[in-house]
CSV table of C-alpha atoms in Angstrom, one decimal:
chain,number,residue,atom,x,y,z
A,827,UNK,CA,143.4,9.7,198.2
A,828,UNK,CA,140.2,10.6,199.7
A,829,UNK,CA,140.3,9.2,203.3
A,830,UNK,CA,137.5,10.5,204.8
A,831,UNK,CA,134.7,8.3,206.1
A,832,UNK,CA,131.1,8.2,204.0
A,833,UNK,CA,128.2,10.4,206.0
A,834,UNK,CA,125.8,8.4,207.3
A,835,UNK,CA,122.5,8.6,205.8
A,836,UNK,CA,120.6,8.9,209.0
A,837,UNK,CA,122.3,12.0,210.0
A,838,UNK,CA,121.0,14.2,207.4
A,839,UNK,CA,117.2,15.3,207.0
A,840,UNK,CA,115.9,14.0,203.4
A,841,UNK,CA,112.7,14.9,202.5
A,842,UNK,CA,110.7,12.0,200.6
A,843,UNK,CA,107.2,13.0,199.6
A,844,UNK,CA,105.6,16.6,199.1
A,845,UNK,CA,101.5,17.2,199.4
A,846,UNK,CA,99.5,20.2,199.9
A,847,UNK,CA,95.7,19.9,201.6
A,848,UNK,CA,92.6,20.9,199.5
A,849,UNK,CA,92.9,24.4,200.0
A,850,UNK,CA,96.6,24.8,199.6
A,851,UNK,CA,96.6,26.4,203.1
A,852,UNK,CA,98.9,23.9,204.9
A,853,UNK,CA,101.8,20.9,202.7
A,854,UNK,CA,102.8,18.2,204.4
A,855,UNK,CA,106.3,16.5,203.9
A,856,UNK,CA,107.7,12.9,204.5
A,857,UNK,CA,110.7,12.5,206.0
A,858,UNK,CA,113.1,9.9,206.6
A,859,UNK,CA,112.7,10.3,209.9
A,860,UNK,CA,109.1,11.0,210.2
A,861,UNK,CA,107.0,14.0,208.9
A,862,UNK,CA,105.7,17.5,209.6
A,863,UNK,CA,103.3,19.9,208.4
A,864,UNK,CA,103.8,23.6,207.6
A,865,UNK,CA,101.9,26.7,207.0
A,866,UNK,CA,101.8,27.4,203.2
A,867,UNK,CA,101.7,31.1,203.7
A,868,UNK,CA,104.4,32.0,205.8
A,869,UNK,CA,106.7,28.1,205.7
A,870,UNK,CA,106.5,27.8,209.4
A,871,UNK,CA,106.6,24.3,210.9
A,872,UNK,CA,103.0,24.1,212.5
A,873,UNK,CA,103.1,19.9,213.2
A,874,UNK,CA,106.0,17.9,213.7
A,875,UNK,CA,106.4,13.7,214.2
A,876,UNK,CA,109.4,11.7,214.7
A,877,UNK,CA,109.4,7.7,214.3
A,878,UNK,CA,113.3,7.3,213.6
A,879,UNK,CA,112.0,6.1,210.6
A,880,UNK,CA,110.9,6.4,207.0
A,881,UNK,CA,107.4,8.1,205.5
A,882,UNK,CA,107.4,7.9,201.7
A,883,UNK,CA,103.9,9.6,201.7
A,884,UNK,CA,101.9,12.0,204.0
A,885,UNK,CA,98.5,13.0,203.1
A,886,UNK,CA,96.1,15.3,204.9
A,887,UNK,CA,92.3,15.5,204.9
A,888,UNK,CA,91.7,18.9,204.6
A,889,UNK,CA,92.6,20.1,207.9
A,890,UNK,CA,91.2,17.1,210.6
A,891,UNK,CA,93.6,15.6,212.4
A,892,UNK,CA,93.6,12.5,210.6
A,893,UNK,CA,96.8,11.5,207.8
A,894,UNK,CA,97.1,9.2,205.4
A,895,UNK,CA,100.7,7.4,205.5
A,896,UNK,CA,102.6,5.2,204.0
A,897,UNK,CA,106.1,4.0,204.9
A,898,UNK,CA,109.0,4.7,202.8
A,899,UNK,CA,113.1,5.7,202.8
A,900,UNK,CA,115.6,3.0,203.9
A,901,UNK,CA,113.9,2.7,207.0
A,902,UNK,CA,110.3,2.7,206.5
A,903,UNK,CA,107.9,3.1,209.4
A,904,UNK,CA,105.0,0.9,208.0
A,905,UNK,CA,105.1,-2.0,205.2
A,906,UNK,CA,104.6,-0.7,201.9
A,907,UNK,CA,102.1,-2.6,201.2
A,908,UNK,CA,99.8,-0.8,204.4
A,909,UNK,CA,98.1,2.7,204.4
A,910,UNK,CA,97.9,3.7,207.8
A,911,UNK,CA,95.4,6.2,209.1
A,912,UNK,CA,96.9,9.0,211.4
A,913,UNK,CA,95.1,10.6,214.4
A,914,UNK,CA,97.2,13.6,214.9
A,915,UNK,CA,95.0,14.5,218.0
A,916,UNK,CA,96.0,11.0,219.5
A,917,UNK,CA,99.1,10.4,218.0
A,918,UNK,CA,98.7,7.3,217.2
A,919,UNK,CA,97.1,5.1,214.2
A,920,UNK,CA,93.6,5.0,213.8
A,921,UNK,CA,93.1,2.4,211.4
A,922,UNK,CA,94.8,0.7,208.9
A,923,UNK,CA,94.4,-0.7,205.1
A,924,UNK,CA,96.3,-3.9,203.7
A,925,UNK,CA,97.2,-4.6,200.3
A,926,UNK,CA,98.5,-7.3,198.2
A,927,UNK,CA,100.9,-4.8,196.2
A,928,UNK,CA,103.0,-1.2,197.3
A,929,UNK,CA,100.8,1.7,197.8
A,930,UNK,CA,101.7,4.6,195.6
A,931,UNK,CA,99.1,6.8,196.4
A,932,UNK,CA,95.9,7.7,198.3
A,933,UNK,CA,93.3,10.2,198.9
A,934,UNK,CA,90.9,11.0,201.8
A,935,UNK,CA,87.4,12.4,202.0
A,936,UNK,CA,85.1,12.5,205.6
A,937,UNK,CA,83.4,9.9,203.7
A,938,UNK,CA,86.3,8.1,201.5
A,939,UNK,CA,89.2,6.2,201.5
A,940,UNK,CA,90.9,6.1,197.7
A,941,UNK,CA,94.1,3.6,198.1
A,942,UNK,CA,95.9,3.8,194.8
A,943,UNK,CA,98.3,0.7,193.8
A,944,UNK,CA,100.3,0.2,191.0
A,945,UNK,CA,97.3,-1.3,188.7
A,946,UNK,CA,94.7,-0.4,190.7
A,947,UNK,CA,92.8,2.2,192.3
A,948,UNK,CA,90.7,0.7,195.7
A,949,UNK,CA,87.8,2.7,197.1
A,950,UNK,CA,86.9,2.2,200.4
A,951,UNK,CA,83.9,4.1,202.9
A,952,UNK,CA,85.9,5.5,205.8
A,953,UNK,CA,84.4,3.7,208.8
A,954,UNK,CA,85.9,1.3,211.3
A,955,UNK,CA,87.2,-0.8,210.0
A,956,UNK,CA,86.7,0.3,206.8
A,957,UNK,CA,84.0,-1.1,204.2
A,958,UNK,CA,85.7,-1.9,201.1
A,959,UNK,CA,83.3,-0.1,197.8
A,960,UNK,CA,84.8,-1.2,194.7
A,961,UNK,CA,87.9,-0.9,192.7
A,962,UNK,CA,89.3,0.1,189.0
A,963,UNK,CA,92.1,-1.3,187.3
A,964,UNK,CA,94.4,1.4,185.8
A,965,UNK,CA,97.2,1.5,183.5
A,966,UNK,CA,100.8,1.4,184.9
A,967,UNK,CA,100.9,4.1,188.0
A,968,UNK,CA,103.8,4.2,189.4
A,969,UNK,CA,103.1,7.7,190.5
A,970,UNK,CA,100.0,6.6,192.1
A,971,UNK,CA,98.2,9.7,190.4
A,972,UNK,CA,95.0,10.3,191.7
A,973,UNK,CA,92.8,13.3,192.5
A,974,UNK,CA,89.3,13.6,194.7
A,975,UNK,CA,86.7,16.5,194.5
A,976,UNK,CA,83.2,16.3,196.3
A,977,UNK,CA,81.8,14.8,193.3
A,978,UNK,CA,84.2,12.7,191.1
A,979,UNK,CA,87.6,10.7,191.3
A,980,UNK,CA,90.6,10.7,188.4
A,981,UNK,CA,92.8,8.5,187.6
A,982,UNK,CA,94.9,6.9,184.5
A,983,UNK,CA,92.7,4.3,182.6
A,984,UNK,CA,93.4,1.1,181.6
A,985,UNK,CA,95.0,2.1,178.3
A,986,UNK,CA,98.3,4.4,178.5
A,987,UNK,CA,97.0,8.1,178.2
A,988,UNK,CA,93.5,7.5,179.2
A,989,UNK,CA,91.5,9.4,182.1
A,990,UNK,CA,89.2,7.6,184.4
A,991,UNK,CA,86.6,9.9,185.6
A,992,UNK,CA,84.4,8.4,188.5
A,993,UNK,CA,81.3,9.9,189.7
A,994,UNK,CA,81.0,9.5,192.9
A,995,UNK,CA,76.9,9.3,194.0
A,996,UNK,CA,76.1,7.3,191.0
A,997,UNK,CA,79.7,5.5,190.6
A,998,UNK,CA,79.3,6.6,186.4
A,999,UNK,CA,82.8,5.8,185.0
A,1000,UNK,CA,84.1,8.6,181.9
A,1001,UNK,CA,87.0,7.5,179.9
A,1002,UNK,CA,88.7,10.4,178.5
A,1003,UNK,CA,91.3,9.8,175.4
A,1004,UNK,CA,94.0,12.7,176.8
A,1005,UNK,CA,97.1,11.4,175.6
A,1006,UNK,CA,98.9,9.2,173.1
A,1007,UNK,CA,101.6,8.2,175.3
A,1008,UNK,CA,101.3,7.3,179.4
A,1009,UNK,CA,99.8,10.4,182.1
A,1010,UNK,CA,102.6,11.7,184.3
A,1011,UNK,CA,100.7,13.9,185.7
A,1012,UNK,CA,96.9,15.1,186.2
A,1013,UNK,CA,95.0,17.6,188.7
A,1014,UNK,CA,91.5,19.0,189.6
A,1015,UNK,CA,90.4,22.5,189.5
A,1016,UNK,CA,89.3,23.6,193.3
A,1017,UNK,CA,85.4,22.7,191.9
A,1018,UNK,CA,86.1,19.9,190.6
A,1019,UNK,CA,84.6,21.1,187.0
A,1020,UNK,CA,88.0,21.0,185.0
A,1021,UNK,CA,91.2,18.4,184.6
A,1022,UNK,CA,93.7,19.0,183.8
A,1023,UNK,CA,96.5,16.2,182.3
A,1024,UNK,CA,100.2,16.0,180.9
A,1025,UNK,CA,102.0,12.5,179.1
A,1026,UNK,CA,105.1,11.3,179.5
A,1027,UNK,CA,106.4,13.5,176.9
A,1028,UNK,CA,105.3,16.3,178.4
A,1029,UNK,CA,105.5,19.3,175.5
A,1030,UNK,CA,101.4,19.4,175.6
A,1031,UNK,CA,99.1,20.0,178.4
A,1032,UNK,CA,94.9,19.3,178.1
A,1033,UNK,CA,92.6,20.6,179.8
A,1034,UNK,CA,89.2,18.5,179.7
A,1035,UNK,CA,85.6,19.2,181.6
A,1036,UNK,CA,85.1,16.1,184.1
A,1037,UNK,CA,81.0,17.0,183.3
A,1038,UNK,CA,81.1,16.2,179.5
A,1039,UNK,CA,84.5,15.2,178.7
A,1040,UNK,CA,85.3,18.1,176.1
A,1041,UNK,CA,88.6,19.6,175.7
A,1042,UNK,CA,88.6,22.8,177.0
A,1043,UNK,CA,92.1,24.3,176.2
A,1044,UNK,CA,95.6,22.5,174.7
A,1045,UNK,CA,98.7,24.3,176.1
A,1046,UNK,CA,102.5,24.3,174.9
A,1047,UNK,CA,104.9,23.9,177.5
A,1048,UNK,CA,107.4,23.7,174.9
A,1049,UNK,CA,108.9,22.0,172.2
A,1050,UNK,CA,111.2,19.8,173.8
A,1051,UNK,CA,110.1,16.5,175.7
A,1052,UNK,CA,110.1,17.0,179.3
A,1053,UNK,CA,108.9,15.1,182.6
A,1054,UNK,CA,106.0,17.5,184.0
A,1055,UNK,CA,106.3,17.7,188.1
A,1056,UNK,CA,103.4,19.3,188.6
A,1057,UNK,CA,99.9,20.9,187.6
A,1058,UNK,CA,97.8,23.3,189.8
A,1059,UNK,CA,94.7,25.5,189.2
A,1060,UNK,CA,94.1,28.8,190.8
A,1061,UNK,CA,91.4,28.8,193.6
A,1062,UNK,CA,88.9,30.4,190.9
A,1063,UNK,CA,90.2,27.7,187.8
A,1064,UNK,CA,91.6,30.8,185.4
A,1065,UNK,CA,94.7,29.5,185.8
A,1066,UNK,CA,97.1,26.5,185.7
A,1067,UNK,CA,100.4,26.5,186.3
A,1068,UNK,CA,103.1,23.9,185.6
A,1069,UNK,CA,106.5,22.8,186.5
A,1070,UNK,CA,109.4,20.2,184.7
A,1071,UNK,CA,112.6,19.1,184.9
A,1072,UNK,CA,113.3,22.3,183.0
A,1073,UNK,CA,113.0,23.8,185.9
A,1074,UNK,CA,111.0,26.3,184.6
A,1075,UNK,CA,107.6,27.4,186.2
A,1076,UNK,CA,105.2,28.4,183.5
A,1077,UNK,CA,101.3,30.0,184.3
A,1078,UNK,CA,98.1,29.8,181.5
A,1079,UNK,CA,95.4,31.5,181.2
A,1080,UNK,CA,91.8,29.1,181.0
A,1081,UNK,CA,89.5,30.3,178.0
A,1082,UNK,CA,87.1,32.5,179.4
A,1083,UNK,CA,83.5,32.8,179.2
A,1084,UNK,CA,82.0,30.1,176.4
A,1085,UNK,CA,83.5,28.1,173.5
A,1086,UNK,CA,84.0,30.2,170.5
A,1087,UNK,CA,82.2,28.2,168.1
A,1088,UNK,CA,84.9,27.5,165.4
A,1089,UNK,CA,86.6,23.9,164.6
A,1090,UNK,CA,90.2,23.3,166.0
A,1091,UNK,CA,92.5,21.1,164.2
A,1092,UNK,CA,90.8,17.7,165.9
A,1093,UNK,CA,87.3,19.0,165.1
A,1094,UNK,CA,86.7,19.9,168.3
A,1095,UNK,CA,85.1,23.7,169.1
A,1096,UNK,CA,87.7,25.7,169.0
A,1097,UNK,CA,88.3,27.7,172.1
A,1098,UNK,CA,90.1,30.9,172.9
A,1099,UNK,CA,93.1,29.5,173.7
A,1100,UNK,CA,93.2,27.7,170.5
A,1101,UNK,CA,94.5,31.2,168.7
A,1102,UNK,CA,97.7,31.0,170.7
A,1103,UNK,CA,100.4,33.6,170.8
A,1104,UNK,CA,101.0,34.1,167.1
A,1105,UNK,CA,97.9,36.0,166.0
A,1106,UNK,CA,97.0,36.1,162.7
A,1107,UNK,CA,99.9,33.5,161.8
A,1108,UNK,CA,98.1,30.5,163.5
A,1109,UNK,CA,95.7,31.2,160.9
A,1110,UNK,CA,97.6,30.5,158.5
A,1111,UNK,CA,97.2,27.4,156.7
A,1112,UNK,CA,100.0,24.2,156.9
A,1113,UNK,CA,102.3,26.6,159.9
A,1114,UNK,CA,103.5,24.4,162.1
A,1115,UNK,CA,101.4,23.1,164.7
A,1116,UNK,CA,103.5,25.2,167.9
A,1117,UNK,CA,102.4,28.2,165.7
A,1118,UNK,CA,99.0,27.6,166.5
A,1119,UNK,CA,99.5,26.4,170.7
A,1120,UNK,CA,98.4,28.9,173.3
A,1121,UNK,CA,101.9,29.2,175.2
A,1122,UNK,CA,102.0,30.5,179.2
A,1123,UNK,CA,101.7,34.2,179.4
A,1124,UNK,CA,104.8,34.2,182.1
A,1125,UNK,CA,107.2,31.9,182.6
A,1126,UNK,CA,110.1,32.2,185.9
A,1127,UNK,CA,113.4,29.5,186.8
A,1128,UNK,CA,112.5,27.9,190.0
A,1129,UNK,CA,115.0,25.8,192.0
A,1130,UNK,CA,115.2,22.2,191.4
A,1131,UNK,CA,118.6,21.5,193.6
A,1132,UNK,CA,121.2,19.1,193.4
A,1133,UNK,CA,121.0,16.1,195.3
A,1134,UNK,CA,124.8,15.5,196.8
A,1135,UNK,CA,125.5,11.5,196.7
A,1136,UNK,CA,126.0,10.0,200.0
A,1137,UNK,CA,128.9,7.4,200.3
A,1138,UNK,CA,128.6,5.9,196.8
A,1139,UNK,CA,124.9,6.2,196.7
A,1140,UNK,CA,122.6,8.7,195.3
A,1141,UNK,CA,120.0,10.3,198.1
A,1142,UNK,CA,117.4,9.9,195.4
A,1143,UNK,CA,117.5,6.2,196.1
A,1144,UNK,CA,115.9,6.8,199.1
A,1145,UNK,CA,113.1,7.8,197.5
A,1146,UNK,CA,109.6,5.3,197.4
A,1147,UNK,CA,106.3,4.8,196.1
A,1148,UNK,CA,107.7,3.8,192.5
A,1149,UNK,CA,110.0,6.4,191.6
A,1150,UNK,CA,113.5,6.9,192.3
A,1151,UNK,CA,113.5,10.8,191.8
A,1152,UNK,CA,112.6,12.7,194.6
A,1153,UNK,CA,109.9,15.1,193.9
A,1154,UNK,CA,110.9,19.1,192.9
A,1155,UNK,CA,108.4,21.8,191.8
A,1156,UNK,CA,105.0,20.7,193.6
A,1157,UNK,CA,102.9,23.9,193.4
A,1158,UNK,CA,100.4,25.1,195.7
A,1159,UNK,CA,98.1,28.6,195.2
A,1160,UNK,CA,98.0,30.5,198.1
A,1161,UNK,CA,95.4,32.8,196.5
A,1162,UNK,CA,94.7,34.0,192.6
A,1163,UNK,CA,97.5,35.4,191.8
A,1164,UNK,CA,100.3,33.8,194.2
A,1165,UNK,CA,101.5,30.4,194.2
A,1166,UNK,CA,104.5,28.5,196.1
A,1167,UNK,CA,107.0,26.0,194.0
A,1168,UNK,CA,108.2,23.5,197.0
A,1169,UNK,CA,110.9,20.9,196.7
A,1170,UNK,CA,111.8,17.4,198.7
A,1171,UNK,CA,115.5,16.2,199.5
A,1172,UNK,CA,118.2,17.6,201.0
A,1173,UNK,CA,118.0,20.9,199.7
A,1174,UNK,CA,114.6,21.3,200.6
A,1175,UNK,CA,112.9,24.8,199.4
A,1176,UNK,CA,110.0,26.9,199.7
A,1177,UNK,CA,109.7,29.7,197.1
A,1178,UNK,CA,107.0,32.3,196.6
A,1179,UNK,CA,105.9,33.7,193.3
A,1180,UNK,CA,103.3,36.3,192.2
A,1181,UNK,CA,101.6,37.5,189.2
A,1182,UNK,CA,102.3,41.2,188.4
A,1183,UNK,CA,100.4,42.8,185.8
A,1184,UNK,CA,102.6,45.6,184.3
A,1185,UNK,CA,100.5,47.2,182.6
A,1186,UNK,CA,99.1,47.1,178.6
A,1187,UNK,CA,97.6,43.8,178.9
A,1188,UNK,CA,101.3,42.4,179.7
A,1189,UNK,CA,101.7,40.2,183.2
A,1190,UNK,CA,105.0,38.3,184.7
A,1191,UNK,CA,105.8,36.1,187.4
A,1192,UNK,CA,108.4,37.5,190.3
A,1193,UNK,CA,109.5,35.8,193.4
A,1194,UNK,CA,108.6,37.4,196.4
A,1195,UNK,CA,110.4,35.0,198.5
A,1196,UNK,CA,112.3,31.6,199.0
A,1197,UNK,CA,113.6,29.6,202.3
A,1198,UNK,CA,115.2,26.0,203.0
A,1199,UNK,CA,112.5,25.0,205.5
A,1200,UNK,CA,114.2,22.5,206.9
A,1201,UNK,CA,117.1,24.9,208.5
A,1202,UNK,CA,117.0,24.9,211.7
């Protein structure tokens, strides 16, 4: 018989939400205690803020002093329902948005205030108090998925698999088909000019431009359904790289220079990516459609972790903001060719990969270095 008393959930550090700023220079975790910041380069703890109490969510603007947070863990800090704004400088709240449903997400401009909700996404100018804009219903967001540029807004659409691109001077609304089945996940090259999306079934990747709508590539992950953690350009957008529950980290090239002219198989202009990996046998007629996908030109494990159970209860159920998994794999691009894979929970890690080019054309992914930042 086991005898020994249950840990106490308190007593161990459990990461709940991972986010990097604009430039990938600094993430910022939640923690069911508080949060802190870190240097992206080096893993350092630069910020650090304890509440005895739950953030689900942590988002920085740029690198100002001010945070978007939202409450979450078993303890939460702030109502679900509240974004609060953070004056690091001050330590103490700002200001502070109320709404009628959970937040699941947000994103913050010197000039905006995007609150995502379940159904929703609210835009707001960032003023005191702030000035409610407008607002767009979405599809089901659990994940609150949302991304900001200068110049536009994305998020899900009102049908499963749809893009909502919002310009922001003239408040124009693009609806781009990406999908058949719901968005898991979706990101913003550095400029703004290119999204990138996955679905729920998350074997192909699209790549659209947020100008004109157009596909511009359609990777293979693989061939098996997975859940896509994240998606992340290179500063100079010839590169995305993406992470699953496979707990594989794969990197794409982005077709280069102009589209090629041809037809792909939706009768869109086929682009260099559209030759894939197989040469002349994606040419071939009635192949199979993988024969014709551009695959990642390097692919390397990263670790996901196990989360132990506490008591009789999973640490994942700690986790807020819709989802009961604890998010693995966020990626972050230190510069071109280097990128970081960081983890939340328990087993929180921080690991470093570059691209090597070995010569002939030929390039892989090697890790160049991995800690558990929240060791003492």
């Amino acid at each position: 018989m086991n005898t020994r008393p249950p840990l106490e959930t308190t007593s161990l550090p459990l990461v709940l939400s991972i986010t990097f700023n604009d430039d990938c220079s600094c993430f910022a975790v939640g923690l069911n205690t508080g949060f802190r910041i870190f240097s992206s380069e080096t893993c350092t703890q630069t910020t650090a803020r304890e509440f005895n109490a739950g953030v689900g969510l942590v988002q920085m603007m740029g690198k100002a002093n001010y945070l978007g947070i939202v409450g979450g863990g078993r303890k939460p800090k702030f109502a679900a329902n509240k974004l609060i704004l953070w004056d690091e400088g001050r330590s103490k709240s700002a200001l502070d948005i109320s709404a009628l449903t959970p937040v699941r997400g947000t994103q913050l401009s010197k000039e905006r205030i995007v609150v995502v909700l379940q159904n929703s996404v609210r835009l707001y100018k960032f003023a005191k108090p702030p000035s409610f804009i407008t607002a767009y219903e979405t599809a089901n967001n659990p994940l609150g998925l949302c991304r900001m540029s200068s110049r536009i807004i994305a998020f899900p659409g009102r049908s499963a698999g749809q893009v909502q691109v919002v310009e922001i001077a003239t408040s124009n609304v693009s609806i781009i088909p990406a999908h058949a089945a719901a968005i898991r996940a979706l990101q913003l090259s550095l400029d703004g000019e290119l999204i990138a999306t996955a679905s729920e079934t998350g074997t192909l990747i699209r790549v659209f431009s947020t100008r004109t709508c157009a596909k511009i590539a359609e990777l293979r992950r693989g061939i098996d359904p997975a859940a896509i953690f994240s998606l992340a350009f290179n500063p100079s957008g010839t590169m995305l790289a993406c992470t699953s529950d496979k707990s594989t980290l794969h990197v794409f090239d982005m077709p280069k220079g102009k589209r090629l002219g041809g037809q792909g198989e939706d009768g869109a202009p086929e682009t260099a990516n559209d030759q894939g990996k197989w040469g002349i046998l994606s040419k071939i007629p009635l192949m199979p459609r993988f024969v014709k996908d551009a695959y990642s030109f390097a692919t390397h494990p990263f670790e996901a972790g196990d989360e132990p159970s506490v008591g009789n209860q999973l640490l994942t159920e700690s986790s807020t903001l819709g989802t009961m998994r604890l998010p693995k794999g966020v990626i972050g691009w230190l510069d071109d060719t280097s990128l970081l894979v960081v983890g939340a929970g328990t087993d929180a890690r921080w690991e470093k990969f570059i691209i090597k080019d070995e010569g002939g054309g030929k390039r892989s992914l090697a890790k160049a270095g991995w800690k558990r930042y929240l060791a003492d």
